[in-house]
Coordinates of C-alpha atoms in Angstrom, one line a residue:
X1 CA 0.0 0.0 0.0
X2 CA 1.3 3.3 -0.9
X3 CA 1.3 6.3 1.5
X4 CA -1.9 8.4 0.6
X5 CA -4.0 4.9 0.7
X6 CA -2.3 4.7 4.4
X7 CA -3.6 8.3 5.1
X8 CA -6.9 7.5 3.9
X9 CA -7.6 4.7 6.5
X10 CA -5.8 6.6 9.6
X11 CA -8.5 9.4 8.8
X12 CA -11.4 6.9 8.5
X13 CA -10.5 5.2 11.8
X14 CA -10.0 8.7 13.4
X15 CA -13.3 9.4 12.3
X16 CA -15.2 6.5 13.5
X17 CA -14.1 6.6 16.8
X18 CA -15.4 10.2 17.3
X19 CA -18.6 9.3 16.1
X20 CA -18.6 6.3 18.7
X21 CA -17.7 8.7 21.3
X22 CA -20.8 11.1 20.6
X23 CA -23.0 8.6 20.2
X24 CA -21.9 7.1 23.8
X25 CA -21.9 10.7 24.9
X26 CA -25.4 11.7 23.9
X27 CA -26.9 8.2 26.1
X28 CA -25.3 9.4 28.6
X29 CA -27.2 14.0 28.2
X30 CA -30.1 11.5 27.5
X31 CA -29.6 9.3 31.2
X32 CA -30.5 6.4 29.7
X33 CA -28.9 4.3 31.9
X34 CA -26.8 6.7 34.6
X35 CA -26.6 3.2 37.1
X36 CA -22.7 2.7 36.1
X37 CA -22.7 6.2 38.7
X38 CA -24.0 4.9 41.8
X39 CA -21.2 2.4 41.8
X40 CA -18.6 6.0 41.3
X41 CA -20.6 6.2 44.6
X42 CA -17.6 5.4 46.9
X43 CA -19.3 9.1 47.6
X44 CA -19.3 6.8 50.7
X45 CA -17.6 9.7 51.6
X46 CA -20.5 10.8 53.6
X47 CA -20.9 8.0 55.2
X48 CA -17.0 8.8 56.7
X49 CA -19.1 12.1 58.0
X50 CA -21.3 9.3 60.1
X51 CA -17.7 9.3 61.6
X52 CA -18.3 12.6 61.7
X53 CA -21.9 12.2 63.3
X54 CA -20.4 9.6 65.2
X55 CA -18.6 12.7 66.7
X56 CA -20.9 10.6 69.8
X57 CA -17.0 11.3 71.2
X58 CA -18.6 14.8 72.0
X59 CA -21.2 12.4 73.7
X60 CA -18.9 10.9 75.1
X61 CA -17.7 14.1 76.4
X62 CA -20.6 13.0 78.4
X63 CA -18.1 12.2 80.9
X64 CA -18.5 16.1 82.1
X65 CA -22.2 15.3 83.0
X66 CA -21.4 12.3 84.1
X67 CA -19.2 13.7 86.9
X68 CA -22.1 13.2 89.0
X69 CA -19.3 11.2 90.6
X70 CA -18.0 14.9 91.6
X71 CA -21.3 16.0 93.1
X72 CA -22.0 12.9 94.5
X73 CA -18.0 13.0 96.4
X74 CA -20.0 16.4 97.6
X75 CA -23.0 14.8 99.0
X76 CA -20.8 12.0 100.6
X77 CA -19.1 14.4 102.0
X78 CA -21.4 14.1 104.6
X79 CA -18.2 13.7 106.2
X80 CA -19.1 17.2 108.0
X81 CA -22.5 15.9 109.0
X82 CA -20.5 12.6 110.0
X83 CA -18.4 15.2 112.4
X84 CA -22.1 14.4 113.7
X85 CA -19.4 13.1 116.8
X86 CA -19.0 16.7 117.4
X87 CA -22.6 16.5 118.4
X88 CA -21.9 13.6 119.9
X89 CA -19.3 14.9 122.2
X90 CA -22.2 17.1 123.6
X91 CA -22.8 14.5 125.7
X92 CA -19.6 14.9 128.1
X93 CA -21.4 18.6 128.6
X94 CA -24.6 16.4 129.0
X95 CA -22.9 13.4 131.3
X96 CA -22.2 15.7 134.5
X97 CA -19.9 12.9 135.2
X98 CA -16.5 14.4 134.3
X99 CA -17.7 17.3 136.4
X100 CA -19.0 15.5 139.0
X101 CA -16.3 13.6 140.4
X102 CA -14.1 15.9 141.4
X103 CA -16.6 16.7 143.8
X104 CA -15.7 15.5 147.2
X105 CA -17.7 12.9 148.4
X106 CA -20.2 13.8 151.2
X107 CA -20.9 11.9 154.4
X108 CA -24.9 10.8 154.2
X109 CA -26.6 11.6 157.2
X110 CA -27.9 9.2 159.8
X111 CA -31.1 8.3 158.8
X112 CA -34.0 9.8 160.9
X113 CA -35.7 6.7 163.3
X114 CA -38.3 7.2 165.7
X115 CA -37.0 7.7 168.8
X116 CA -39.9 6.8 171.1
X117 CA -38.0 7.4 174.4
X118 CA -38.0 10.1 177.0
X119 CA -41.1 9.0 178.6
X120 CA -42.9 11.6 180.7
X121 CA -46.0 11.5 183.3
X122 CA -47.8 15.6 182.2
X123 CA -50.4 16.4 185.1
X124 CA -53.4 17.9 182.5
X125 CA -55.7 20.0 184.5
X126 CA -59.3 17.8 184.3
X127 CA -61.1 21.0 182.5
X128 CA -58.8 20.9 179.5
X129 CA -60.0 17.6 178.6
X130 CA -63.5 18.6 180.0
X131 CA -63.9 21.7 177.7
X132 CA -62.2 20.7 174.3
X133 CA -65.8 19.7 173.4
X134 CA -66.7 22.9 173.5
X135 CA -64.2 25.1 171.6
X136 CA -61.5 26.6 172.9
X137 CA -58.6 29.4 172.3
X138 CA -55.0 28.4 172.6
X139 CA -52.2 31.2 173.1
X140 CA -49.2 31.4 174.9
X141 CA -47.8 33.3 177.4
X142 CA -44.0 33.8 178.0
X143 CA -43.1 34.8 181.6
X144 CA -41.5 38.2 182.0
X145 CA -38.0 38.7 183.6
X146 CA -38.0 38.2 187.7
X147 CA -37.8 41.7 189.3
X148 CA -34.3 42.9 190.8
X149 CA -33.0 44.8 193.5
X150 CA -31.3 47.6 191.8
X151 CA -32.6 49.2 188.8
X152 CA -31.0 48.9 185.8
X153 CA -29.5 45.6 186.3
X154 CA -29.2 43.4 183.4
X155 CA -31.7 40.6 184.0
X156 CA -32.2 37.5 182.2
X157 CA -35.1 36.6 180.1
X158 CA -37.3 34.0 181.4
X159 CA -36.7 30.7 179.5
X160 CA -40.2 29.6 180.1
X161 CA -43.4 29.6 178.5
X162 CA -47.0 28.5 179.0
X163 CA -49.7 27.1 176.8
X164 CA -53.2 28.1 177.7
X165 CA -56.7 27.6 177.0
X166 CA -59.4 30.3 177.3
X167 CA -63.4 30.3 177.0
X168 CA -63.9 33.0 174.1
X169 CA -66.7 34.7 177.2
X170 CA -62.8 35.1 179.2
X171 CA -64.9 33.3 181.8
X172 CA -61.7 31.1 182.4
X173 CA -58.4 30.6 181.5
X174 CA -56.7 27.5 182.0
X175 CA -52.9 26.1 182.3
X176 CA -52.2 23.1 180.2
X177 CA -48.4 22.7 180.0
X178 CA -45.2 24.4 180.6
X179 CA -42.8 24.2 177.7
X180 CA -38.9 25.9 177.5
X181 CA -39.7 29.7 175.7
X182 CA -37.6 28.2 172.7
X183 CA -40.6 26.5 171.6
X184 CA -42.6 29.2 170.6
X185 CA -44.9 28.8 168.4
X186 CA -44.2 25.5 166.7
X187 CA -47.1 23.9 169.2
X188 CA -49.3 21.5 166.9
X189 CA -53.0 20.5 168.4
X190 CA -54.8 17.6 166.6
X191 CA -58.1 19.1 165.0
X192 CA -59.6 16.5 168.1
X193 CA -58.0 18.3 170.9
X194 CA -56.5 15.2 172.3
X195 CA -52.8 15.0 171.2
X196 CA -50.1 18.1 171.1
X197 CA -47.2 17.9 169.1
X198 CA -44.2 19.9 170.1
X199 CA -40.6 21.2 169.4
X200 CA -38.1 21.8 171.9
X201 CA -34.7 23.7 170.7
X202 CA -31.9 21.4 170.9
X203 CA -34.2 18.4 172.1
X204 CA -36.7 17.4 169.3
X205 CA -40.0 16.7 169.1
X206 CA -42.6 15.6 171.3
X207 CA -45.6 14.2 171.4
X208 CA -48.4 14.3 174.7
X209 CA -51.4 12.7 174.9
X210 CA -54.1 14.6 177.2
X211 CA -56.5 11.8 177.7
X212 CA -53.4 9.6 179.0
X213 CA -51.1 12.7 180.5
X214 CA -48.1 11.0 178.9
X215 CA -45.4 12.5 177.0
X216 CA -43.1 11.2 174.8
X217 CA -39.8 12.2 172.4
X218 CA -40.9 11.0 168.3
X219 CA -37.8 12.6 166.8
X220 CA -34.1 13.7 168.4
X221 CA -33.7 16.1 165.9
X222 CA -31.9 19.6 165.5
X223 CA -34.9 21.2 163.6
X224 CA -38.1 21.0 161.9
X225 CA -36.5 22.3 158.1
X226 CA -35.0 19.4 156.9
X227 CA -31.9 20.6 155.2
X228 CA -33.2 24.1 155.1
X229 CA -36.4 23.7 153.6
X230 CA -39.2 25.7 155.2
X231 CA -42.1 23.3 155.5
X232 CA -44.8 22.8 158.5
X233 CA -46.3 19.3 160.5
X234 CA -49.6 18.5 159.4
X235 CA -52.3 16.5 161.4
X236 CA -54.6 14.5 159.2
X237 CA -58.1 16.2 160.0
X238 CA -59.4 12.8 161.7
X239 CA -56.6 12.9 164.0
X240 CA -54.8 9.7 163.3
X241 CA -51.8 11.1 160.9
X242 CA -49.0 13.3 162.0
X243 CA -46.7 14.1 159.1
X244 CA -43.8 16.0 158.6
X245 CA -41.0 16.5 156.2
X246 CA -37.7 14.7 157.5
X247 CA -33.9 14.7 156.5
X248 CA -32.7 10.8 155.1
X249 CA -28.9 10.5 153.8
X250 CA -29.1 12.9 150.7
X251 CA -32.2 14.5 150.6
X252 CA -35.9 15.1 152.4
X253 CA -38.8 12.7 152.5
X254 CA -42.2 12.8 154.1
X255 CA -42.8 10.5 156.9
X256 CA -46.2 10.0 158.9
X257 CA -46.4 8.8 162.4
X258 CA -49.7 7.1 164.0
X259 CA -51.3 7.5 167.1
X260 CA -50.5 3.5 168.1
X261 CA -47.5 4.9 169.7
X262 CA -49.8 5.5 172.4
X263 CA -51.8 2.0 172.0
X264 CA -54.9 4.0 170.2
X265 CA -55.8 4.7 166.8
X266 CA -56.6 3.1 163.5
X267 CA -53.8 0.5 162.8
X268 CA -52.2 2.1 160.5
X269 CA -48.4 1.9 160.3
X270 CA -46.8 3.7 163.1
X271 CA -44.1 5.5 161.3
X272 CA -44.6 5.6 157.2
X273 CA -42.2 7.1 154.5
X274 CA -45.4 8.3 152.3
X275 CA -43.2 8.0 148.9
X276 CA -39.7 7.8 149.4
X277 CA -37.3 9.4 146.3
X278 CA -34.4 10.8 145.6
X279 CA -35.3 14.1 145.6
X280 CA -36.8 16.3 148.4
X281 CA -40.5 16.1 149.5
X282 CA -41.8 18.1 151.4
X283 CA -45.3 20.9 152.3
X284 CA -47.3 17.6 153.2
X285 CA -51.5 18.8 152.8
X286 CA -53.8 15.9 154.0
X287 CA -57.2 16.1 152.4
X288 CA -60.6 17.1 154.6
X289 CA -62.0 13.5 154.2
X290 CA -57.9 12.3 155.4
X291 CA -58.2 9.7 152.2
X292 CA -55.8 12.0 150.4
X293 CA -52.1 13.6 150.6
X294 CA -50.9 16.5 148.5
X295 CA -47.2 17.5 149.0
X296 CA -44.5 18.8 146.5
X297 CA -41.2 17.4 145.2
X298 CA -38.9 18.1 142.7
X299 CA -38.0 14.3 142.0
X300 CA -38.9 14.6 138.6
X301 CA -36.0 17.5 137.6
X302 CA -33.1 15.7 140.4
X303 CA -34.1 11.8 140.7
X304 CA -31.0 12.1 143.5
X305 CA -29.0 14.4 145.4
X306 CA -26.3 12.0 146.2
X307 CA -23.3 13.3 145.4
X308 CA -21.3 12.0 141.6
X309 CA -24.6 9.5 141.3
X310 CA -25.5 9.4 137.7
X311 CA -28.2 12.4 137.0
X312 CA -27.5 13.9 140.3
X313 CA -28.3 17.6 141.5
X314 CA -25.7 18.1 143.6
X315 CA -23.1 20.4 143.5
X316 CA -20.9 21.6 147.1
X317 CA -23.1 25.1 146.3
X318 CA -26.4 23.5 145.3
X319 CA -29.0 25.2 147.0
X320 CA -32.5 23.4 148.0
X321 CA -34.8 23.6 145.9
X322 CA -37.3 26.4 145.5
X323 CA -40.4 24.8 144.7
X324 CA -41.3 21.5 143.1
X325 CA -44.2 19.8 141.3
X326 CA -47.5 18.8 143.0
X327 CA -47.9 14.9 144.1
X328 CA -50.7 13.0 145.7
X329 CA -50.4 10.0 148.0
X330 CA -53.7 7.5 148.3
X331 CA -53.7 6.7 151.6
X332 CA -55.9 3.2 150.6
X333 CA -53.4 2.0 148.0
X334 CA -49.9 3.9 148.3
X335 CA -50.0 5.0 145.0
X336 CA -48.3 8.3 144.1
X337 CA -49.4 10.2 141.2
X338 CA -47.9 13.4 139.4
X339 CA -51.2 15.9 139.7
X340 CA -49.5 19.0 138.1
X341 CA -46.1 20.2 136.4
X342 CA -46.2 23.7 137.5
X343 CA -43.4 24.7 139.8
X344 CA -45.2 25.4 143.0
X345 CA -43.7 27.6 145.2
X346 CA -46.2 27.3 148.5
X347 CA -47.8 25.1 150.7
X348 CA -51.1 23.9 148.8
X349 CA -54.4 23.7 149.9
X350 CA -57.5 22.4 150.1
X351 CA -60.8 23.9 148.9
X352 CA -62.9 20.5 149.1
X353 CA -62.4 16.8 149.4
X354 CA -61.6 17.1 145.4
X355 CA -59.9 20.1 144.5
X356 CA -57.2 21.8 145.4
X357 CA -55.5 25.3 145.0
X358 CA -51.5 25.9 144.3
X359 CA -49.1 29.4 144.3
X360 CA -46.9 28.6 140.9
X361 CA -44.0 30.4 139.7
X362 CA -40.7 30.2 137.8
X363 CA -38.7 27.3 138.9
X364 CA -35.1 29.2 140.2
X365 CA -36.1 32.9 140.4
X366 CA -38.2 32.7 143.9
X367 CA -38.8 37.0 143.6
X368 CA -40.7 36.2 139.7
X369 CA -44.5 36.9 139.2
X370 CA -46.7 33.9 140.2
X371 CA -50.3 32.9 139.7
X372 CA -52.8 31.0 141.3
X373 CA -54.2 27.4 140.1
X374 CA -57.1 25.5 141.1
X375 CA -57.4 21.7 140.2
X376 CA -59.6 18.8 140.4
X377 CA -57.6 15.7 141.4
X378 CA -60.3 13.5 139.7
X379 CA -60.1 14.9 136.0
X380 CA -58.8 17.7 134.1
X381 CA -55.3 20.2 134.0
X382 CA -55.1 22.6 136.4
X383 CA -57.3 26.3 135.8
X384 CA -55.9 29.8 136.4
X385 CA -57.5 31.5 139.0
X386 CA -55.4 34.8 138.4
X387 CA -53.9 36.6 135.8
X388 CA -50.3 35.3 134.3
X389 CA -48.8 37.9 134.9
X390 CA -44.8 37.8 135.0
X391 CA -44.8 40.7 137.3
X392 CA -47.8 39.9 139.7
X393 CA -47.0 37.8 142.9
X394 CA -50.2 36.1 144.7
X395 CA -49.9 35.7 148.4
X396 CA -52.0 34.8 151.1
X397 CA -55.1 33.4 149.8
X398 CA -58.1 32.5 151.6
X399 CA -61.0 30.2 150.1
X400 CA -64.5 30.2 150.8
X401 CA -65.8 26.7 152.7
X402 CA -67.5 26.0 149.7
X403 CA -64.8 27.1 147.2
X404 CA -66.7 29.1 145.3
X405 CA -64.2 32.5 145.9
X406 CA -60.8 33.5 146.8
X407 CA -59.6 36.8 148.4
X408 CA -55.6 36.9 148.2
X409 CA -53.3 39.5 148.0
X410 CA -51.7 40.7 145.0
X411 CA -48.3 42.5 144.7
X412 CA -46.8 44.1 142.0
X413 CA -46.0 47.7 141.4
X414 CA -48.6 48.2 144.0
X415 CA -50.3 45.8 146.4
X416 CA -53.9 45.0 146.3
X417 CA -56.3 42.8 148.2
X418 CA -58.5 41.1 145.4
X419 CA -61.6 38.9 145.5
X420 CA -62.1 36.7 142.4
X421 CA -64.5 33.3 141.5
X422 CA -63.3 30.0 141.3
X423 CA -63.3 30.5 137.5
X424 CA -61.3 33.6 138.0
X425 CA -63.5 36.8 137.6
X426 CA -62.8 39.5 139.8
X427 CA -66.0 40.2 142.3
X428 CA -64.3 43.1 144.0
X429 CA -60.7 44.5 145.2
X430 CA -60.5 46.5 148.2
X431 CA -60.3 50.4 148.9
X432 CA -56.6 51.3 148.0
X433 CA -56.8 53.3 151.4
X434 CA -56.9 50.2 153.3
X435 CA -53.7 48.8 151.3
X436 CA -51.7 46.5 153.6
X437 CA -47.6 46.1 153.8
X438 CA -46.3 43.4 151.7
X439 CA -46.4 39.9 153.2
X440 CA -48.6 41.2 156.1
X441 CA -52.1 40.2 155.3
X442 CA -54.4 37.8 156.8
X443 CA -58.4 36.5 156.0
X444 CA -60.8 34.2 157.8
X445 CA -63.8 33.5 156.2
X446 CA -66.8 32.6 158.7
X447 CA -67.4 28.5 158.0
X448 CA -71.0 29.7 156.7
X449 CA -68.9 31.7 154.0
X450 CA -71.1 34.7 154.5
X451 CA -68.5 36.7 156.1
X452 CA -64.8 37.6 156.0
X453 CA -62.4 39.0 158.4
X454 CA -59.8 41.2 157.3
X455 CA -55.8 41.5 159.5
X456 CA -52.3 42.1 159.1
X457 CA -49.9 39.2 160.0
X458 CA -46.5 39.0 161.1
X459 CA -46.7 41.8 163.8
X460 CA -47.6 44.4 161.0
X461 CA -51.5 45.4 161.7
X462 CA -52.0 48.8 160.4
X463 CA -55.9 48.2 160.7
X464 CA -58.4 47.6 163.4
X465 CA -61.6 45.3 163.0
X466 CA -62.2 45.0 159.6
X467 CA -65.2 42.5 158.8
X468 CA -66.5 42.7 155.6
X469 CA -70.0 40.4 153.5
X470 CA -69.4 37.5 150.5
X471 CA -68.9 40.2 148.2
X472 CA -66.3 42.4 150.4
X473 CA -68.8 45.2 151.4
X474 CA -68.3 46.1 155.1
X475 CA -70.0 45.3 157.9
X476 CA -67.8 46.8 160.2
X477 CA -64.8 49.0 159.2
X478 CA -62.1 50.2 162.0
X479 CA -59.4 52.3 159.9
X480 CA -57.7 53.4 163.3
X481 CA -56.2 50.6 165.0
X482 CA -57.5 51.2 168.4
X483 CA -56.6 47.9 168.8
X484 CA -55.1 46.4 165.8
X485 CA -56.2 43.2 164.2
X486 CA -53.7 40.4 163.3
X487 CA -54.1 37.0 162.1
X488 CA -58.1 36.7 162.8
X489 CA -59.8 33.3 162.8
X490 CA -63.5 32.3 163.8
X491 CA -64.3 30.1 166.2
X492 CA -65.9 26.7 164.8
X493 CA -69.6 27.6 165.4
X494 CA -68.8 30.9 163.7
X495 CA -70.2 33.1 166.8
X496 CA -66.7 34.9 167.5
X497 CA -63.6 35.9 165.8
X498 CA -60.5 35.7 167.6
X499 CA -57.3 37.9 166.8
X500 CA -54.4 39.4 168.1
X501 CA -54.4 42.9 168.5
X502 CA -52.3 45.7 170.0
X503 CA -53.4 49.1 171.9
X504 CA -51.8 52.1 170.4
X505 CA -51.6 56.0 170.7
X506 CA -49.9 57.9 173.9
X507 CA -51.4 56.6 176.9
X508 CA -53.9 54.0 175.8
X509 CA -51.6 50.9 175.8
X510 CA -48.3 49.2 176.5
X511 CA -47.4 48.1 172.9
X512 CA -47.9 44.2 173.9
X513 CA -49.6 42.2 171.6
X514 CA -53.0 40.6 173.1
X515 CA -55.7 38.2 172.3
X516 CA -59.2 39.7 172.0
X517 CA -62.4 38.0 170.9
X518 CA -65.1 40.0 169.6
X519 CA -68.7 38.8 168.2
X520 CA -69.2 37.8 164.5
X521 CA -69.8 41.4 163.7
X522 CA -66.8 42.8 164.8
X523 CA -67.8 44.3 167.7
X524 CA -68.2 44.1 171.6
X525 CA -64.0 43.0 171.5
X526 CA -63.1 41.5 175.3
X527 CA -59.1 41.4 175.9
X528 CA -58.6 37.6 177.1
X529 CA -55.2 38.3 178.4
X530 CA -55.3 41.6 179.9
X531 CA -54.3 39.8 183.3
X532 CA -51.1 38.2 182.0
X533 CA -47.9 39.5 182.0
X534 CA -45.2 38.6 179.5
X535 CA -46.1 38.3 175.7
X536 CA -48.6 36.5 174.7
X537 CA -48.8 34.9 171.0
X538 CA -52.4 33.7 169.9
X539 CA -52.5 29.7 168.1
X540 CA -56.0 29.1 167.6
X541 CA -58.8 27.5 168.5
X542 CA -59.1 24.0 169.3
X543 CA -62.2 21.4 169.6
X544 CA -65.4 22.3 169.0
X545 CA -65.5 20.8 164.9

């Protein structure tokens, strides 16, 4: 083949295969079958950005949220509130015990026996035991000094004394024992008339019989305030119970003594520890029916007094206490109940064979504001008879027979004499003009509760006869104490009120404290110891109920 036949066939081939490639071409504008592209698909690409999605590592960057673990260190970190042993370690501060034994240990005392000896024939003048039937006043009468030779020679007191007995007409007055002048006042009749207890200084306490004329030493004891507490002997009202407060090795406890120590009585125990306790007992209160006895203790706040015992009170300062909470004693059964949690501060007393009335104030601050209660020891919590008010104190107070009304007096910024209901409404308050000193006044109420007679106490009588209705309206009304009257009380058949009174003014009297009696009115006053010499000190009346 020559060179342009060669040339020829190059061109055709060249040709051909660029019409192949626009055919080919133009199937492909047309998309006629475009499936050869999926498979250029290793586009897959995008499926490397699901790595990219599967950025889940910013998920896992849920590790930040996921430091819970950090919050929850926090919370366990309770650690502090584990330092709950801090806490804990309040109870050395609690447990007294690291303080408490470096107290010395304290010596208990002897406890207090009945002594029973120093057995004594008393000559009793027949018409003391003849006339107790009848109603009779006690008073006594210390002798005045022997006379000397030169005047103005120191002379010794008389260190006797003698209990009498006196008809309230004054028609007679009668010896019934001689006693050291030491004894004063703390002479205790049974309601009966037929026993007398006794204390003498530095001796103890006695008791007489009058129907036997035999004396004889209950107690050798140094006084009648057990470890400093202030508390009287009370006879149960049907003369078979003497009870007093006593001393035992760490604290105070009421005992109760019965008449069998003379061969007589009821055959109850002869000498009873009502409801012994740690803690001191004491202002014993026997009910009028004698089937009950209120007292007060503070057992609940100091279960002991023994020194370095577990939950003891004392302390080498420790006073005793100020008050306590009211108890009663069945006298059938021995049980002891808790009647109420006020912190009394006073002797409680009885308004019927069911209730009874308490003084409460602030446990440890004896001068704060106190208030009267009355309670039912059957049912209920106890009722306010006064006002609570933190600067009011209630002293005093004097309850109807029937316990229907009170008359007390009140002392604040000023003092007041106030009669009030049972429910606590005030009836009436007396004139301001007849104000009396603090801690001096006195009521009786007749035992009809129709009338009430009005005194001073404790040598302060800035009043004469004051006798006054129910609702505190006089009857009769001596300003001028011409003579005074102190401490009044009416005789049991309510026909005379006995007192204490004192002449005053230039000329009309000697100072001397006396015992008058004047009728249930107030009037027609007789001096029943205008005879005596000495001072005289008026007790009561005795017999007659």
């Amino acid at each position: 083949m020559n060179k342009p036949t060669l040339r020829r066939l190059a061109v055709r081939r060249l040709l051909c295969s660029t019409a192949l490639l626009i055919a080919l071409s133009g199937c492909n504008l047309l998309g006629l079958n475009n499936t050869p592209e999926p498979t250029a698909t290793p586009t897959l690409t995008p499926s490397a950005t699901a790595t990219q999605t599967f950025t889940p590592t910013s998920t896992a960057t849920f590790t930040p949220s996921h430091t819970p673990t950090a919050t929850l260190t926090p919370s366990v970190t309770p650690t502090p509130t584990v330092t709950l042993t801090p806490s804990l370690t309040f109870t050395p501060s609690l447990t007294p015990t690291p303080s408490q034994t470096p107290f010395p240990t304290a010596p208990p005392a002897p406890p207090v026996r009945l002594a029973l000896d120093s057995f004594t024939r008393v000559e009793i003048d027949p018409q003391v035991i003849a006339n107790l039937q009848d109603g009779r006043l006690a008073f006594i009468n210390s002798a005045t000094p022997l006379a000397t030779v030169l005047p103005g020679t120191p002379v010794p007191l008389s260190d006797r004394q003698t209990l009498y007995l006196a008809a309230p007409e004054g028609r007679q007055i009668v010896p019934v024992l001689e006693l050291p002048a030491s004894t004063g006042t703390r002479i205790y009749w049974s309601p009966d008339g037929n026993y007398i207890a006794y204390f003498v200084e530095g001796n103890g306490l006695f008791m007489l019989s009058l129907q036997l004329g035999i004396s004889v030493r209950l107690f050798a004891i140094p006084s009648l305030s057990p470890r400093g507490v202030l508390t009287e002997p009370t006879w149960s009202p049907d003369s078979t119970q003497f009870t007093l407060a006593l001393t035992t090795p760490y604290d105070v406890d009421i005992f109760s003594v019965g008449m069998e120590i003379f061969g007589q009585g009821s055959g109850a125990s002869v000498f009873t520890n009502i409801a012994p306790s740690g803690g001191y007992d004491f202002f014993p209160q026997w009910s009028p029916d004698s089937q009950y006895l209120a007292f007060v203790s503070d057992r609940a706040f100091c279960p002991t007094w023994e020194p370095n015992a577990p939950n003891s009170c004392y302390t080498p300062e420790a006073q005793p206490p100020d008050g306590g909470q009211l108890y009663l004693w069945e006298r059938a059964t021995g049980e002891v109940r808790l009647l109420a949690e006020e912190w009394i501060v006073a002797p409680p007393k009885w308004i019927s064979a069911t209730e009874i009335a308490f003084v409460a104030g602030k446990r440890g601050d004896p001068l704060s504001g106190t208030a009267l209660y009355r309670l039912n020891i059957n049912s209920g919590a106890p009722q306010a008879v006064t006002p609570l008010d933190a600067d009011m104190r209630v002293l005093r107070d004097s309850w109807s027979p029937d316990g229907t009304r009170v008359i007390y007096q009140a002392i604040g910024a000023e003092s007041a004499v106030i009669l009030r209901s049972a429910e606590g409404g005030e009836l009436a308050r007396l004139d301001s003009r007849l104000s009396f000193p603090r801690f001096a006044f006195s009521a009786a109420w007749s035992p009809d509760g129709q009338r009430l007679a009005l005194g001073g106490s404790s040598g302060q009588c800035p009043f004469g006869v004051l006798v006054t209705n129910a609702r505190l309206q006089f009857i009769t009304r001596a300003e001028r104490p011409n003579p005074s009257m102190c401490n009044p009380q009416w005789s049991p058949d309510g026909r005379f009120i006995a007192y204490e009174g004192v002449l005053g003014g230039t000329g009309t009297g000697d100072g001397r404290m006396d015992v008058y009696v004047a009728n249930s009115g107030g009037v027609g006053a007789r001096n029943l110891t205008a005879r005596l010499s000495g001072q005289i000190r008026l007790l009561g009346w005795i017999g007659g109920r």
